[in-house]
mmCIF file of C-alpha atoms in Angstrom:
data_model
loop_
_atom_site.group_PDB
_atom_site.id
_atom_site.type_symbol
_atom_site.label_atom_id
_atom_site.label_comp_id
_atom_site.label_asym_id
_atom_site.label_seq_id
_atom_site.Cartn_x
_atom_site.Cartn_y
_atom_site.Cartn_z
ATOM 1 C CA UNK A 1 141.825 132.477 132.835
ATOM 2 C CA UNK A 2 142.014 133.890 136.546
ATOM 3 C CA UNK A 3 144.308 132.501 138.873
ATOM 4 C CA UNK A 4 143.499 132.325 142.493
ATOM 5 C CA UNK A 5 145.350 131.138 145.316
ATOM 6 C CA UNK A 6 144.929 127.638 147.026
ATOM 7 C CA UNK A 7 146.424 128.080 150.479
ATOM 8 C CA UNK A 8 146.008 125.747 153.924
ATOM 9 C CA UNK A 9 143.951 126.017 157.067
ATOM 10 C CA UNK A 10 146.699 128.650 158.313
ATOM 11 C CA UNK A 11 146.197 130.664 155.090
ATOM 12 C CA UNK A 12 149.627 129.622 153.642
ATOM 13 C CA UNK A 13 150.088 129.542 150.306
ATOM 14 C CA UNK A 14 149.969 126.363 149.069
ATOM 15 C CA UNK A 15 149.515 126.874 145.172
ATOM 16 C CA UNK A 16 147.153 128.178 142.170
ATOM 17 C CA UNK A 17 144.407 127.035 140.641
ATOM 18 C CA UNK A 18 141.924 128.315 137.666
ATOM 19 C CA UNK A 19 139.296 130.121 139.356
ATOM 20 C CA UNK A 20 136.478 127.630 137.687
ATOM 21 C CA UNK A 21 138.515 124.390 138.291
ATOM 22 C CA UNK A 22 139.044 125.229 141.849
ATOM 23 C CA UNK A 23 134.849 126.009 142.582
ATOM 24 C CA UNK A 24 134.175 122.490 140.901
ATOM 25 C CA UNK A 25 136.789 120.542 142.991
ATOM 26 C CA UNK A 26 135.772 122.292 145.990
ATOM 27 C CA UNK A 27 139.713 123.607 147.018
ATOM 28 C CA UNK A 28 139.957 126.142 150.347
ATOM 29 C CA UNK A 29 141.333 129.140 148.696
ATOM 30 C CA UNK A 30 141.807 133.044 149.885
ATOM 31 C CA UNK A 31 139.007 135.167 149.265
ATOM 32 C CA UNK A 32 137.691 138.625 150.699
ATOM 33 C CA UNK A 33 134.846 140.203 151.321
ATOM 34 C CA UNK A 34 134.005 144.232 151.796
ATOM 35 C CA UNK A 35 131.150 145.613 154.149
ATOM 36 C CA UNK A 36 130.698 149.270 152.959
ATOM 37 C CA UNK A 37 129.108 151.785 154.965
ATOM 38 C CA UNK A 38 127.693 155.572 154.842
ATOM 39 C CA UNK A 39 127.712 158.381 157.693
ATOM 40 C CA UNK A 40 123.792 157.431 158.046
ATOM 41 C CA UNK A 41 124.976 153.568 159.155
ATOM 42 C CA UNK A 42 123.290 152.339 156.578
ATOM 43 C CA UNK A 43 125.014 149.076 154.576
ATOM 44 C CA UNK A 44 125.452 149.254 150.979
ATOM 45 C CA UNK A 45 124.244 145.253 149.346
ATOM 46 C CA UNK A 46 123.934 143.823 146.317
ATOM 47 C CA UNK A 47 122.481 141.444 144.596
ATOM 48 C CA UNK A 48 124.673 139.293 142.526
ATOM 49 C CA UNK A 49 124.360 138.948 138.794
ATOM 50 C CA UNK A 50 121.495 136.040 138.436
ATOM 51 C CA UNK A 51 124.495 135.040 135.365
ATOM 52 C CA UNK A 52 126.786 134.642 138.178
ATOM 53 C CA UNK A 53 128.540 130.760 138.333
ATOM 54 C CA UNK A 54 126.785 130.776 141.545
ATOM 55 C CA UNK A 55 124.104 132.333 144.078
ATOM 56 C CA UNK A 56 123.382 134.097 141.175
ATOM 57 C CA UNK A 57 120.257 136.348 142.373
ATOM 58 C CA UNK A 58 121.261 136.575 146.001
ATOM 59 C CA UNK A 59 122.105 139.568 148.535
ATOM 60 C CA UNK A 60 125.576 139.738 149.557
ATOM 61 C CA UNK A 61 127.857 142.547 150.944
ATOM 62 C CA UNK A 62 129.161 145.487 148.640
ATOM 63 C CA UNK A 63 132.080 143.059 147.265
ATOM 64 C CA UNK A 64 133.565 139.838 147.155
ATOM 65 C CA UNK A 65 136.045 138.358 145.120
ATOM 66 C CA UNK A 66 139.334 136.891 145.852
ATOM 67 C CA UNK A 67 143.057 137.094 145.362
ATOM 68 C CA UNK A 68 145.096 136.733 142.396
ATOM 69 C CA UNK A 69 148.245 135.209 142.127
ATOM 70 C CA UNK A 70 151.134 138.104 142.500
ATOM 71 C CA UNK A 71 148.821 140.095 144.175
ATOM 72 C CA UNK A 72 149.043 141.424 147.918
ATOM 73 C CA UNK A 73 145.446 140.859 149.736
ATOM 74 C CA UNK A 74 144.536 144.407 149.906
ATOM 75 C CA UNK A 75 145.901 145.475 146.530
ATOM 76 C CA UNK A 76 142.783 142.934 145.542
ATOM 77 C CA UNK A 77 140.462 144.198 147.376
ATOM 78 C CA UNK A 78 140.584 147.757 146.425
ATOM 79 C CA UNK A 79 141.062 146.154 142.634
ATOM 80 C CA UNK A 80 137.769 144.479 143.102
ATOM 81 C CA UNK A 81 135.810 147.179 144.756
ATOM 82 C CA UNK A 82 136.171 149.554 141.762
ATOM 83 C CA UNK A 83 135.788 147.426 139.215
ATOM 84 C CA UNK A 84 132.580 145.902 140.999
ATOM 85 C CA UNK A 85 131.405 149.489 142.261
ATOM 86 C CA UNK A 86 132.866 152.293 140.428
ATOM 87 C CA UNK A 87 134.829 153.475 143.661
ATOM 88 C CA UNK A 88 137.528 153.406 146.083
ATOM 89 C CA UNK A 89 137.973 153.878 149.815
ATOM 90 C CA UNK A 90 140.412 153.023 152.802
ATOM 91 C CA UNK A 91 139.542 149.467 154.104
ATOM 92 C CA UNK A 92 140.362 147.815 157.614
ATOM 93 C CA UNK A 93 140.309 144.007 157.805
ATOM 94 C CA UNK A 94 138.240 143.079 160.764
ATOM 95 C CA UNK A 95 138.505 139.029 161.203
ATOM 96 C CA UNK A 96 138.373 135.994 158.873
ATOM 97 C CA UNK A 97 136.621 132.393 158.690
ATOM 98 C CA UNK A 98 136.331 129.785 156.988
ATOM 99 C CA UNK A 99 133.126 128.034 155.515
ATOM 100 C CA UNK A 100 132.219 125.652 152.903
ATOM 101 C CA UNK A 101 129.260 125.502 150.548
ATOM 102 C CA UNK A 102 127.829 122.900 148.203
ATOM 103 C CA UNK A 103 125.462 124.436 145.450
ATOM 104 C CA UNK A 104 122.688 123.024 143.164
ATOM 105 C CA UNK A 105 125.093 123.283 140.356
ATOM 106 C CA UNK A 106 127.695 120.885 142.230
ATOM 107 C CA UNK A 107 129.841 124.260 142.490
ATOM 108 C CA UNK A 108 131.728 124.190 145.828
ATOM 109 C CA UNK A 109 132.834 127.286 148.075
ATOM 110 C CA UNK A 110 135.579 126.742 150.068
ATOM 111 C CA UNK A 111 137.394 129.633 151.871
ATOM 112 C CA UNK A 112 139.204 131.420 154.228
ATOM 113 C CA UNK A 113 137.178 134.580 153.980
ATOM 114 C CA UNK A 114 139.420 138.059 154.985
ATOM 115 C CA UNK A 115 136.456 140.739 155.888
ATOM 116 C CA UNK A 116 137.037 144.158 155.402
ATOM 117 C CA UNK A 117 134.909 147.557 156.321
ATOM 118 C CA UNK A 118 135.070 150.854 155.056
ATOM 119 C CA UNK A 119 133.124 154.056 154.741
ATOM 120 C CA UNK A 120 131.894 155.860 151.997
ATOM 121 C CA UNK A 121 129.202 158.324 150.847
ATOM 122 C CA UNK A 122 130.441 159.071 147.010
ATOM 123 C CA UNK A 123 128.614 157.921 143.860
ATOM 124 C CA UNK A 124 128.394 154.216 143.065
ATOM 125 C CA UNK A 125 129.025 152.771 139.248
ATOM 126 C CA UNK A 126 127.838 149.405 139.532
ATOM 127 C CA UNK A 127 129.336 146.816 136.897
ATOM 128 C CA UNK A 128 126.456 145.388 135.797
ATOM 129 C CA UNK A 129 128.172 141.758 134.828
ATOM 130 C CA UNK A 130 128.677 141.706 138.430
ATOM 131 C CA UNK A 131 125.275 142.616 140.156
ATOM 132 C CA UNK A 132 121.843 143.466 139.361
ATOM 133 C CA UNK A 133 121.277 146.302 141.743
ATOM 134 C CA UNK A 134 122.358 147.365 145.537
ATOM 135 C CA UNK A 135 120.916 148.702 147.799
ATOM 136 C CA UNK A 136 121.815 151.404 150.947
ATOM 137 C CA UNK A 137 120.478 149.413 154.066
ATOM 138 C CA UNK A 138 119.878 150.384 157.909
ATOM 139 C CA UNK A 139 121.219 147.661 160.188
ATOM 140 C CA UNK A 140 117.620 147.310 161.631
ATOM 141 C CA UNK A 141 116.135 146.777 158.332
ATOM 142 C CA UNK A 142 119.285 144.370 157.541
ATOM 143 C CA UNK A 143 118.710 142.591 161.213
ATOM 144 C CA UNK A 144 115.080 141.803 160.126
ATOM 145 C CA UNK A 145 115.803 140.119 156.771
ATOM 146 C CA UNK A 146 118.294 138.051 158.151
ATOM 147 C CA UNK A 147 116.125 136.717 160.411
ATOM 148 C CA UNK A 148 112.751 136.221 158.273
ATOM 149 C CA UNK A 149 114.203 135.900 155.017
ATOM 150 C CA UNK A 150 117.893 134.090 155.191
ATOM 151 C CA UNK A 151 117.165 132.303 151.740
ATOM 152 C CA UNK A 152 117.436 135.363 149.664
ATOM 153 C CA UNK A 153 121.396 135.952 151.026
ATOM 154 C CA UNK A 154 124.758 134.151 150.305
ATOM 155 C CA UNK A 155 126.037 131.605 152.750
ATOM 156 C CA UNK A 156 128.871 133.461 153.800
ATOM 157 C CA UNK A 157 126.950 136.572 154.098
ATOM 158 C CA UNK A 158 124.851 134.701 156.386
ATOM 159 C CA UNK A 159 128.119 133.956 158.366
ATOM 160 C CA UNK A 160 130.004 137.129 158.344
ATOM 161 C CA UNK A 161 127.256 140.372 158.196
ATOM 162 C CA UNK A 162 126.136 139.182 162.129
ATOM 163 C CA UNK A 163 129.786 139.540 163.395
ATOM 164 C CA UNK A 164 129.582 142.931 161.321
ATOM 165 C CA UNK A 165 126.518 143.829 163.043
ATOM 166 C CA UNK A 166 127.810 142.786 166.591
ATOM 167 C CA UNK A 167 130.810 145.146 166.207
ATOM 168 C CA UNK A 168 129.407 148.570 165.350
#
């Protein structure tokens, strides 16, 4: 049983909750996600595990995941980017947000969303349970499917990869 953090609407900790329990009640909670890039510019994507309890089968950025109880925010995020990728590299948060999301399932997304970026250019070991495949991406190519084909991304890559973009 994970336990992730429920915090308020100034990112105070406010409690724990079960990771599951928290998605179905639709809680605000910390999470992170990591933009990865290469010397070329390119973006590294994946496409989450179609198993996944939701947006199973859509793009998102190199890793997401959020923060466990006793654990500093950037201790998790280099936890999660091995264990979802195989590697590690510095990171530099770059902004947060907040969004919510209702799926099909009646699973509900509700965070404060830290953003990170790094660089890297090593191997990747993708963890299969997590995604499907990824993908090294230019920005232009990136630019273009964001704007013809938004339905095959997550929601909050949909909200945070433009604000990426618009800072390089």
């Amino acid at each position: 049983m994970e336990e992730i953090l429920l915090i308020n609407i100034d990112d105070e900790i406010v409690g724990n909750g079960e990771k599951l329990e928290v998605h179905k009640k639709g809680l605000l909670h910390r999470a992170f996600s990591i933009f990865i890039f290469n010397d070329e510019g390119q973006m590294l994507i994946q496409k989450r595990n179609i198993n996944k309890y939701h947006s199973g089968g859509l793009w998102t950025n190199s890793c997401c995941s959020h923060q466990r109880k006793g654990e500093e925010l950037e201790e998790a995020a280099h936890r999660r980017l091995y264990e979802e990728l195989g590697f590690d590299c510095e990171l530099e948060e770059k902004f947060d947000f907040v969004y919510r999301t209702v799926f099909q399932d009646s699973m509900i997304e509700y965070e404060l969303d830290h953003v990170f970026v790094g660089r890297y250019n090593g191997e990747v070991v993708l963890n299969k349970d997590e995604a499907s495949e990824i993908m090294w991406i230019s920005v232009e190519n990136l630019k273009e499917k964001l704007q013809y084909e938004s339905q095959k991304f997550t929601s909050w890559f949909l909200i945070a990869a433009p604000r990426i973009i618009r800072g390089l």
